[in-house]
PDB file of C-alpha atoms in Angstrom:
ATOM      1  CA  UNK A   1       4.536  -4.804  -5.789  1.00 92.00           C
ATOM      2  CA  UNK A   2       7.064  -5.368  -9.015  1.00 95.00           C
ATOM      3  CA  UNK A   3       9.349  -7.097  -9.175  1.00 96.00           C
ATOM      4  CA  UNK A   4      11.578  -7.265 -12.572  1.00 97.00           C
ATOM      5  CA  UNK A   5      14.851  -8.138 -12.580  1.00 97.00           C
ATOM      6  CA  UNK A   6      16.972  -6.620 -15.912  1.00 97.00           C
ATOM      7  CA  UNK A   7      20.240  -6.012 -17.743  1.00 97.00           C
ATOM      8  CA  UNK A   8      19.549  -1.694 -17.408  1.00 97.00           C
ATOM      9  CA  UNK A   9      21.202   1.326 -17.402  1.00 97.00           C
ATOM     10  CA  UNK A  10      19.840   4.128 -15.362  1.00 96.00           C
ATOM     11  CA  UNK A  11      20.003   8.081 -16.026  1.00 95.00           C
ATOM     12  CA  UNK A  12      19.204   9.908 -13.245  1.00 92.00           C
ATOM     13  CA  UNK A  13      18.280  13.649 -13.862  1.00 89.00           C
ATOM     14  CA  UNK A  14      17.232  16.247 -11.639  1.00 82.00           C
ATOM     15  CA  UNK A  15      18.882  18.706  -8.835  1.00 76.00           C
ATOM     16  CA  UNK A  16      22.201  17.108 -10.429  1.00 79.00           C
ATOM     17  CA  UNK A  17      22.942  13.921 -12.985  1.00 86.00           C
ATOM     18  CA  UNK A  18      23.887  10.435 -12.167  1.00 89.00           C
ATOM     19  CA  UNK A  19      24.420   6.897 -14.549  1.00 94.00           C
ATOM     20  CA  UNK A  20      24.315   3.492 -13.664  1.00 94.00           C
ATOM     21  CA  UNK A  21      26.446   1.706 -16.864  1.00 96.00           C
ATOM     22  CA  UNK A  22      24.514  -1.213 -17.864  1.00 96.00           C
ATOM     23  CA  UNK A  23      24.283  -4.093 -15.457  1.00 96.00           C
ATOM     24  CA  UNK A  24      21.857  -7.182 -14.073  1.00 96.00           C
ATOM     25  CA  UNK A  25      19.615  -5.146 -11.655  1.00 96.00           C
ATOM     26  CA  UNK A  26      16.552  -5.505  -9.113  1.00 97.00           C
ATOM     27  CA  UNK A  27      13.643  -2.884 -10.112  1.00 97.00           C
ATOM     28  CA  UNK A  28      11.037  -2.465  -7.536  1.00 96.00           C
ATOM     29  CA  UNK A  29       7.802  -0.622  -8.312  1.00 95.00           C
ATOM     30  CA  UNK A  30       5.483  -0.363  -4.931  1.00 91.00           C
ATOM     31  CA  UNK A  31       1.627   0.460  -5.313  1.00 87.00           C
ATOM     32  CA  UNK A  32       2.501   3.905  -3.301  1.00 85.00           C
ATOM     33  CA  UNK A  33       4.325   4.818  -6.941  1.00 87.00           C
ATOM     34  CA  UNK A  34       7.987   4.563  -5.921  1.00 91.00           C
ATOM     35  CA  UNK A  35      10.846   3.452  -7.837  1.00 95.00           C
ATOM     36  CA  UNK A  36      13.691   1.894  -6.501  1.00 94.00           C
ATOM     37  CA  UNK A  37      16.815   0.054  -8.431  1.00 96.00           C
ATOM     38  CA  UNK A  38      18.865  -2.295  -6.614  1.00 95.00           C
ATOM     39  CA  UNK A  39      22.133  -4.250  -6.990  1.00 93.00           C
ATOM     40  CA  UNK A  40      22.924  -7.315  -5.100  1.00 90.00           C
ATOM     41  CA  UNK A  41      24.971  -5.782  -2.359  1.00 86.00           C
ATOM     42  CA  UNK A  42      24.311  -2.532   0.052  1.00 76.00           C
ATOM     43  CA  UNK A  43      22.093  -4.660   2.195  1.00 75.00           C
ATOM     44  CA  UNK A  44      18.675  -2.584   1.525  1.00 76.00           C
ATOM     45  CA  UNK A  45      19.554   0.654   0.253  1.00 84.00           C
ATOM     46  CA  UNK A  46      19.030   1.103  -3.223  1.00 90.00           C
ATOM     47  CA  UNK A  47      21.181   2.168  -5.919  1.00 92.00           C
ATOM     48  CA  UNK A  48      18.984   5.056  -6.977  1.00 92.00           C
ATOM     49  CA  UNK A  49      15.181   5.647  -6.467  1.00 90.00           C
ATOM     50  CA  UNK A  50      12.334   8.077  -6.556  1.00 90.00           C
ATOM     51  CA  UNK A  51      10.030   8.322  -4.053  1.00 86.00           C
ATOM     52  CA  UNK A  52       6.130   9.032  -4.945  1.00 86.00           C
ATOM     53  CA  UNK A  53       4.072  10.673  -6.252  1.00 86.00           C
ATOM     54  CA  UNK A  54       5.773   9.842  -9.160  1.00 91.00           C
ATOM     55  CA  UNK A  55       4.549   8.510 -12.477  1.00 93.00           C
ATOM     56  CA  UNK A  56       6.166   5.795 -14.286  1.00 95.00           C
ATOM     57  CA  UNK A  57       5.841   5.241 -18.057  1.00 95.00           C
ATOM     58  CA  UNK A  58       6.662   2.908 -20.276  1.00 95.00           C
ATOM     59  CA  UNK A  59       7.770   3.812 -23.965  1.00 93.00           C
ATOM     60  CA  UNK A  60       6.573   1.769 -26.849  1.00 91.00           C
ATOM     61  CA  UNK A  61       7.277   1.942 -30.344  1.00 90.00           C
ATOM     62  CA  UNK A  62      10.989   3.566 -31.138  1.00 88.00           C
ATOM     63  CA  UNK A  63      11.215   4.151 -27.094  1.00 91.00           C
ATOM     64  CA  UNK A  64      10.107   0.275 -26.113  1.00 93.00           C
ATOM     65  CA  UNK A  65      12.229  -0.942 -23.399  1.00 94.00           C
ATOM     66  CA  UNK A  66      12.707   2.500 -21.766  1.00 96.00           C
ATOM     67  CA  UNK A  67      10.988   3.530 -18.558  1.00 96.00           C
ATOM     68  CA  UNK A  68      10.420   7.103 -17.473  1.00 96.00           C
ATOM     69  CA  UNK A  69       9.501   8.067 -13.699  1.00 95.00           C
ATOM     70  CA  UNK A  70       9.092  11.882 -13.299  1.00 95.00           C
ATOM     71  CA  UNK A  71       8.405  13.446  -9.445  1.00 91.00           C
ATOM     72  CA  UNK A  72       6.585  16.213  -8.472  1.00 87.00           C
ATOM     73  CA  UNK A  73       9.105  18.168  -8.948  1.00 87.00           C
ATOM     74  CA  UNK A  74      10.225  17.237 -12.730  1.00 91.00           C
ATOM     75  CA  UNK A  75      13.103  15.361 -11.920  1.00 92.00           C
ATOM     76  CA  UNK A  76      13.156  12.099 -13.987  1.00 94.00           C
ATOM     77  CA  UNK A  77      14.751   8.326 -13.238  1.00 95.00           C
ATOM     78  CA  UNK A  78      15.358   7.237 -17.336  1.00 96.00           C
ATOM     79  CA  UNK A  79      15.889   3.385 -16.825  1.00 97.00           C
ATOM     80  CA  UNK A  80      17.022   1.897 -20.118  1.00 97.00           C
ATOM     81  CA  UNK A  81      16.143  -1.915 -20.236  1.00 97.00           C
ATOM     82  CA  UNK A  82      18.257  -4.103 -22.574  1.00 96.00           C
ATOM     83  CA  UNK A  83      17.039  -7.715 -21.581  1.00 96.00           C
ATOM     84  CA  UNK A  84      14.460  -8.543 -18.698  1.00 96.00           C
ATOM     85  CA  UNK A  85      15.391 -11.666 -16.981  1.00 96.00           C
ATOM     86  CA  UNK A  86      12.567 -11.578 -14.910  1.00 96.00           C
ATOM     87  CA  UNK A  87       8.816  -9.781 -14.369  1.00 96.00           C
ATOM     88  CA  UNK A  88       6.093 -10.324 -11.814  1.00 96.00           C
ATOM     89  CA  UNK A  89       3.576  -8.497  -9.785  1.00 94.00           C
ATOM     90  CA  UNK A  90       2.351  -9.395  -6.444  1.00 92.00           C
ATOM     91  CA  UNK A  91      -0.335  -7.968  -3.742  1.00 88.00           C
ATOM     92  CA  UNK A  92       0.902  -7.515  -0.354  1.00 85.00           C
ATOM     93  CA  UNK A  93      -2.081  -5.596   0.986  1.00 78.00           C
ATOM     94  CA  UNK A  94      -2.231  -3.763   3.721  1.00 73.00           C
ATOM     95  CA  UNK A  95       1.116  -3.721   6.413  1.00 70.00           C
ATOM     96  CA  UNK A  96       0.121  -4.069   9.619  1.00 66.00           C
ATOM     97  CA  UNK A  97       3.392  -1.832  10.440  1.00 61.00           C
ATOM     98  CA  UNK A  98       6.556  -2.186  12.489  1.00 56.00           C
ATOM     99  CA  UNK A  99       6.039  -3.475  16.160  1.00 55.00           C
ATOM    100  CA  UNK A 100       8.058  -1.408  18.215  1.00 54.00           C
ATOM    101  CA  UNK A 101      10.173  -2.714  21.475  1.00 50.00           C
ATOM    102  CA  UNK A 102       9.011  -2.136  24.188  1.00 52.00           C
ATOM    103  CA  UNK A 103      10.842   1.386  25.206  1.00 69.00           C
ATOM    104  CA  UNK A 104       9.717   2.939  21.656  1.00 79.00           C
ATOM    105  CA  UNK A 105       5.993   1.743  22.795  1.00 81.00           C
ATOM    106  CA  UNK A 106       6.123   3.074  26.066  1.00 85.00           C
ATOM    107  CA  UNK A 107       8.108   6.173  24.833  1.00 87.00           C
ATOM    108  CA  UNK A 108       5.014   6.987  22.450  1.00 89.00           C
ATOM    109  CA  UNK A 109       2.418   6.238  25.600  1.00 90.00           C
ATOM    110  CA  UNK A 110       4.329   8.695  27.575  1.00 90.00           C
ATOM    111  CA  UNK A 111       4.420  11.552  25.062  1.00 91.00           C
ATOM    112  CA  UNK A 112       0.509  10.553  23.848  1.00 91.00           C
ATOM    113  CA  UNK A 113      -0.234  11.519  28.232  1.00 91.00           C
ATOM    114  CA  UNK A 114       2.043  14.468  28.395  1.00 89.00           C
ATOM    115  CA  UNK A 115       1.301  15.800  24.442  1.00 92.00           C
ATOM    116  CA  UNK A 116       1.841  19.192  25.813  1.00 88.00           C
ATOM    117  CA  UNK A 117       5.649  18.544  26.221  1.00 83.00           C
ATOM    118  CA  UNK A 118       5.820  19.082  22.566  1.00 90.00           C
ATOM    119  CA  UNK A 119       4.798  22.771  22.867  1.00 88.00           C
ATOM    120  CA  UNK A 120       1.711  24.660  25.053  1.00 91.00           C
ATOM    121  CA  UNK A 121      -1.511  23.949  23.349  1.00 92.00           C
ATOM    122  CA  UNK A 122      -0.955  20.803  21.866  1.00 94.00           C
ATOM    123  CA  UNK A 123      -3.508  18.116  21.468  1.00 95.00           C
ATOM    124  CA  UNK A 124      -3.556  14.664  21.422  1.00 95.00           C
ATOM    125  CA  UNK A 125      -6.026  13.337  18.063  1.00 95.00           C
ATOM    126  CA  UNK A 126      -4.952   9.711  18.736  1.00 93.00           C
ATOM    127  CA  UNK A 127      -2.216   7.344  18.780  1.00 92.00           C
ATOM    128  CA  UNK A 128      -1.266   5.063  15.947  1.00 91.00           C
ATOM    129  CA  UNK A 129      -3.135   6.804  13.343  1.00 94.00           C
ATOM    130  CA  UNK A 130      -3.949   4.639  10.745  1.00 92.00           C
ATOM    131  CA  UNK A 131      -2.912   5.133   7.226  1.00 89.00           C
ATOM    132  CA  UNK A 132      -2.851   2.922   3.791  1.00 86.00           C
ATOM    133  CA  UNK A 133       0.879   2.167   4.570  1.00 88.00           C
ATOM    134  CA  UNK A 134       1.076   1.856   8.278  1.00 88.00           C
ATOM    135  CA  UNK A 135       0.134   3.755  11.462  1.00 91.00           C
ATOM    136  CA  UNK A 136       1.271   7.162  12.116  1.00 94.00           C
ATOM    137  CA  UNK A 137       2.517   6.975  16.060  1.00 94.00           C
ATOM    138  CA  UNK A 138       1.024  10.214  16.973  1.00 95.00           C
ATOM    139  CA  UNK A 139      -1.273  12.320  15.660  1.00 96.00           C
ATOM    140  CA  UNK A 140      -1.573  15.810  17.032  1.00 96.00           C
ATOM    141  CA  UNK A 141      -2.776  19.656  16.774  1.00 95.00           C
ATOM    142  CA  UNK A 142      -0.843  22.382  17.776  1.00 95.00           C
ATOM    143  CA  UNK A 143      -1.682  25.797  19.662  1.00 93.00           C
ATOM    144  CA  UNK A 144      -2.920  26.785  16.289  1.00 94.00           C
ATOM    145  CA  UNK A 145      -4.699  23.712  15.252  1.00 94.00           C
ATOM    146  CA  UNK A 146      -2.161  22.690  12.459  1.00 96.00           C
ATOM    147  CA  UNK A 147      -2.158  19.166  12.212  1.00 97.00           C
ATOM    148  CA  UNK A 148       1.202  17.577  13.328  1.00 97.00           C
ATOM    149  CA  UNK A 149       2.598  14.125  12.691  1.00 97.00           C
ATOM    150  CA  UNK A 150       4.504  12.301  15.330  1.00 96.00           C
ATOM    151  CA  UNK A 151       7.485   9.293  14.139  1.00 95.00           C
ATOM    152  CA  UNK A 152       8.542   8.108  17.857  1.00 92.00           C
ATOM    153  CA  UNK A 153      12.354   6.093  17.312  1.00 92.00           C
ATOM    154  CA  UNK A 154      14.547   5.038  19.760  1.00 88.00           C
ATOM    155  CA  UNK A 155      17.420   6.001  17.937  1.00 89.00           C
ATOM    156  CA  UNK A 156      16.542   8.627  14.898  1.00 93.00           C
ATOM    157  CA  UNK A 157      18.404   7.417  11.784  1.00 94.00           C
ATOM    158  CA  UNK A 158      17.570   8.361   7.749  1.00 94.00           C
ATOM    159  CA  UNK A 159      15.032   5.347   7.544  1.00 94.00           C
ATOM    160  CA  UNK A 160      12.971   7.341  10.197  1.00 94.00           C
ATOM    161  CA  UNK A 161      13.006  10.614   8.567  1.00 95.00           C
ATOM    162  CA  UNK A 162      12.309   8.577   5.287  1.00 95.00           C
ATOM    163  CA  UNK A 163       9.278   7.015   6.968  1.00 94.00           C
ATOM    164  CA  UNK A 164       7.828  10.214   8.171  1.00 96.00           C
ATOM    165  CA  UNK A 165       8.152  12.144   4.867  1.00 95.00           C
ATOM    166  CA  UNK A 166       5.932   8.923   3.327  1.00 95.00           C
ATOM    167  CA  UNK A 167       3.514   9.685   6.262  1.00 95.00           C
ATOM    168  CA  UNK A 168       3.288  13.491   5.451  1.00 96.00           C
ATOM    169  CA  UNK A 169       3.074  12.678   1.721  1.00 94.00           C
ATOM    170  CA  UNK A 170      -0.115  10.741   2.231  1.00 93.00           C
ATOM    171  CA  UNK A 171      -1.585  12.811   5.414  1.00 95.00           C
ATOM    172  CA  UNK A 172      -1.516  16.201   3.273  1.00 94.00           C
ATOM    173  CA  UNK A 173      -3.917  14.604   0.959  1.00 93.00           C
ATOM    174  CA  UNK A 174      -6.548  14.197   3.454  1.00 92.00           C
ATOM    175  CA  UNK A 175      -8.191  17.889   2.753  1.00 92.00           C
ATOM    176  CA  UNK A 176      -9.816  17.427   6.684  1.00 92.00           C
ATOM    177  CA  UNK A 177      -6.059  17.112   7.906  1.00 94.00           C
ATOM    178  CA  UNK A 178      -4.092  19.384   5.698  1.00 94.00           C
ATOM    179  CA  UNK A 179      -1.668  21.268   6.015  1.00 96.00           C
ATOM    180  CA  UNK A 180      -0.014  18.427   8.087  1.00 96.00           C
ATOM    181  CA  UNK A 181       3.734  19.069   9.392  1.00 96.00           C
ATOM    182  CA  UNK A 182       5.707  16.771  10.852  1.00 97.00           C
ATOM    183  CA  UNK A 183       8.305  15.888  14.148  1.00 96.00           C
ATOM    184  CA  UNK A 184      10.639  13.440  14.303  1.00 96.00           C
ATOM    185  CA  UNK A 185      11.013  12.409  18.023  1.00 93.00           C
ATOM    186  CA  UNK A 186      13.950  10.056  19.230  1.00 91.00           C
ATOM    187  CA  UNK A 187      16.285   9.454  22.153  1.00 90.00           C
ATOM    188  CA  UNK A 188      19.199  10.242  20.353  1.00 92.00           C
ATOM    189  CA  UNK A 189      18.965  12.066  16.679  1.00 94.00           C
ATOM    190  CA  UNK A 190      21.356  10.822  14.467  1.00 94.00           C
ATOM    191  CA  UNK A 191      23.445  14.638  12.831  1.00 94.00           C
ATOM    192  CA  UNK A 192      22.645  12.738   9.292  1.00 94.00           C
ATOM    193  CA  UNK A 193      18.428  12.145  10.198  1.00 95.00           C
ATOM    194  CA  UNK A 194      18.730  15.524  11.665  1.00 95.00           C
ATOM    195  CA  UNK A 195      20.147  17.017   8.278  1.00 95.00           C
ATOM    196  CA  UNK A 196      17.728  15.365   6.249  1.00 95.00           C
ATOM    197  CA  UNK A 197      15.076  16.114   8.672  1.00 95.00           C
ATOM    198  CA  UNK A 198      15.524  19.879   8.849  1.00 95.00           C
ATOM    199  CA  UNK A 199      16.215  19.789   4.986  1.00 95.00           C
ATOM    200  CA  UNK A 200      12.514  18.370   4.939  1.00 94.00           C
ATOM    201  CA  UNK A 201      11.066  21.277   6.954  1.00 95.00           C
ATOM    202  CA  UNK A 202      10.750  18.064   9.461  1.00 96.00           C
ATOM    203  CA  UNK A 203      11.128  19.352  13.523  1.00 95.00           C
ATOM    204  CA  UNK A 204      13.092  17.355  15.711  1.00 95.00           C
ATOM    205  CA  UNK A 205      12.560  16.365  19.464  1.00 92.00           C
ATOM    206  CA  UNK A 206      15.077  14.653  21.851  1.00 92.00           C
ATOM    207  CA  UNK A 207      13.436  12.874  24.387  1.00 87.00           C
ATOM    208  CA  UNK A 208      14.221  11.885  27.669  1.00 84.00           C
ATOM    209  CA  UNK A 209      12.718   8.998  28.732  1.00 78.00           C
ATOM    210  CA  UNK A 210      12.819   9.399  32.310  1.00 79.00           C
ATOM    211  CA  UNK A 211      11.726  13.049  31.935  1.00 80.00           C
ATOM    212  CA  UNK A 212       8.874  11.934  30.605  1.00 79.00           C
ATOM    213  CA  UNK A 213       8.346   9.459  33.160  1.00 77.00           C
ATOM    214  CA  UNK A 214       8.594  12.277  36.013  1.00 71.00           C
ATOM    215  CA  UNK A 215      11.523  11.452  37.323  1.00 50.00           C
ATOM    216  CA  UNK A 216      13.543  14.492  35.874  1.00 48.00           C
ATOM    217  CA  UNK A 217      13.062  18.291  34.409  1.00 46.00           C
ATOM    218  CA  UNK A 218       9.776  17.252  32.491  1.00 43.00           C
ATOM    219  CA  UNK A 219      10.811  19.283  29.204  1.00 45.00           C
ATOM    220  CA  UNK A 220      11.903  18.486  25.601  1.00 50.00           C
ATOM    221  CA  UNK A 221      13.965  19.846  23.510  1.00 50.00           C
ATOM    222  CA  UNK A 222      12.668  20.862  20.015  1.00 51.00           C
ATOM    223  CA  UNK A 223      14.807  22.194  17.470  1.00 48.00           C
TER     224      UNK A 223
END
């Protein structure tokens, strides 16, 4: 990881435009290629980011001191640096990932026993699937063998949506597990996650926890 800390302004131009005036700012590059600029407020949302693949690039000669980060999609994050106050890199290997509580782990051992709650004809492939940035919860094939990711929350917010997209970025570039598609499986789906989800082409389950354990109607429901 990055870190740099700068006076910058930031042009934002893609789907629609956006400017940061100039300002003492936190610039985070990760090794997955995202870009993130923060201010010191807003707890740990960012100020304006791009999420990977993206390239970064930065100009030399009559363009030294501005950075360019351009998606997939060409949308570009134009990050104009007038002093840098601070610049370091550091390795934080591999994250062993988030250990869940103990009804998020025993929500994703239920649904790994009943798979076929998500749909006839699914099949379990394993449980925390291992990936460069964390394990996948579940990893699954459908009636039609399509390979289907599996983000298990107790509450489905934005960050969990987020997390699964990063997931499905790096899965669909496994040729043996591609196309992979994903579903976003929570108690209680938050209408914002849900947006963002569908948005994503993302599914999302409700889960009931005590269905799951038997004790009610044994069915989910996907939509």
């Amino acid at each position: 990881m990055r870190l740099v800390i700068a006076r910058c302004s930031v042009d934002y131009a893609g789907r629609l435009t956006a400017h940061l005036p100039s300002a003492p700012r936190l610039i985070l590059v990760k090794a997955d290629g995202s870009v993130s600029i923060h201010a010191d407020d807003r707890a740990y949302k960012p100020l304006n980011w791009m999420s990977p693949p993206c390239t970064l690039k930065e100009g030399a000669g009559e363009e030294e001191g501005i950075w360019t980060v351009i998606n997939k999609a060409g949308e570009k994050l134009i990050i104009t640096m007038e002093e840098i106050l601070h610049d370091s890199s550091h390795e934080l290997g591999v994250d062993p990932g988030l250990i869940k509580d103990g009804v998020e782990a025993h929500l994703q051992e239920l649904l790994a026993d009943r798979i076929e709650t998500l749909g006839d004809g699914y099949t379990l492939i394993r449980r925390e699937y291992m990936t460069a940035i964390g394990p996948v919860d579940i990893l699954c094939r459908d009636s039609e063998g399509a390979t289907v990711a599996v983000e298990i929350k107790r509450r489905g917010e934005i960050d969990g949506v987020e997390q699964l997209t990063r997931y499905l970025e790096l899965l669909n570039r496994d040729p043996h597990l591609a196309p992979v598609r994903g579903i976003f499986a929570a108690q209680e789906i938050k209408p914002q996650a849900r947006v963002l989800a569908t948005d994503r082409g993302i599914g999302c389950a409700v889960l009931d926890y005590n269905a799951l354990r038997g004790i009610e109607d044994d069915k989910l429901r996907l939509f």
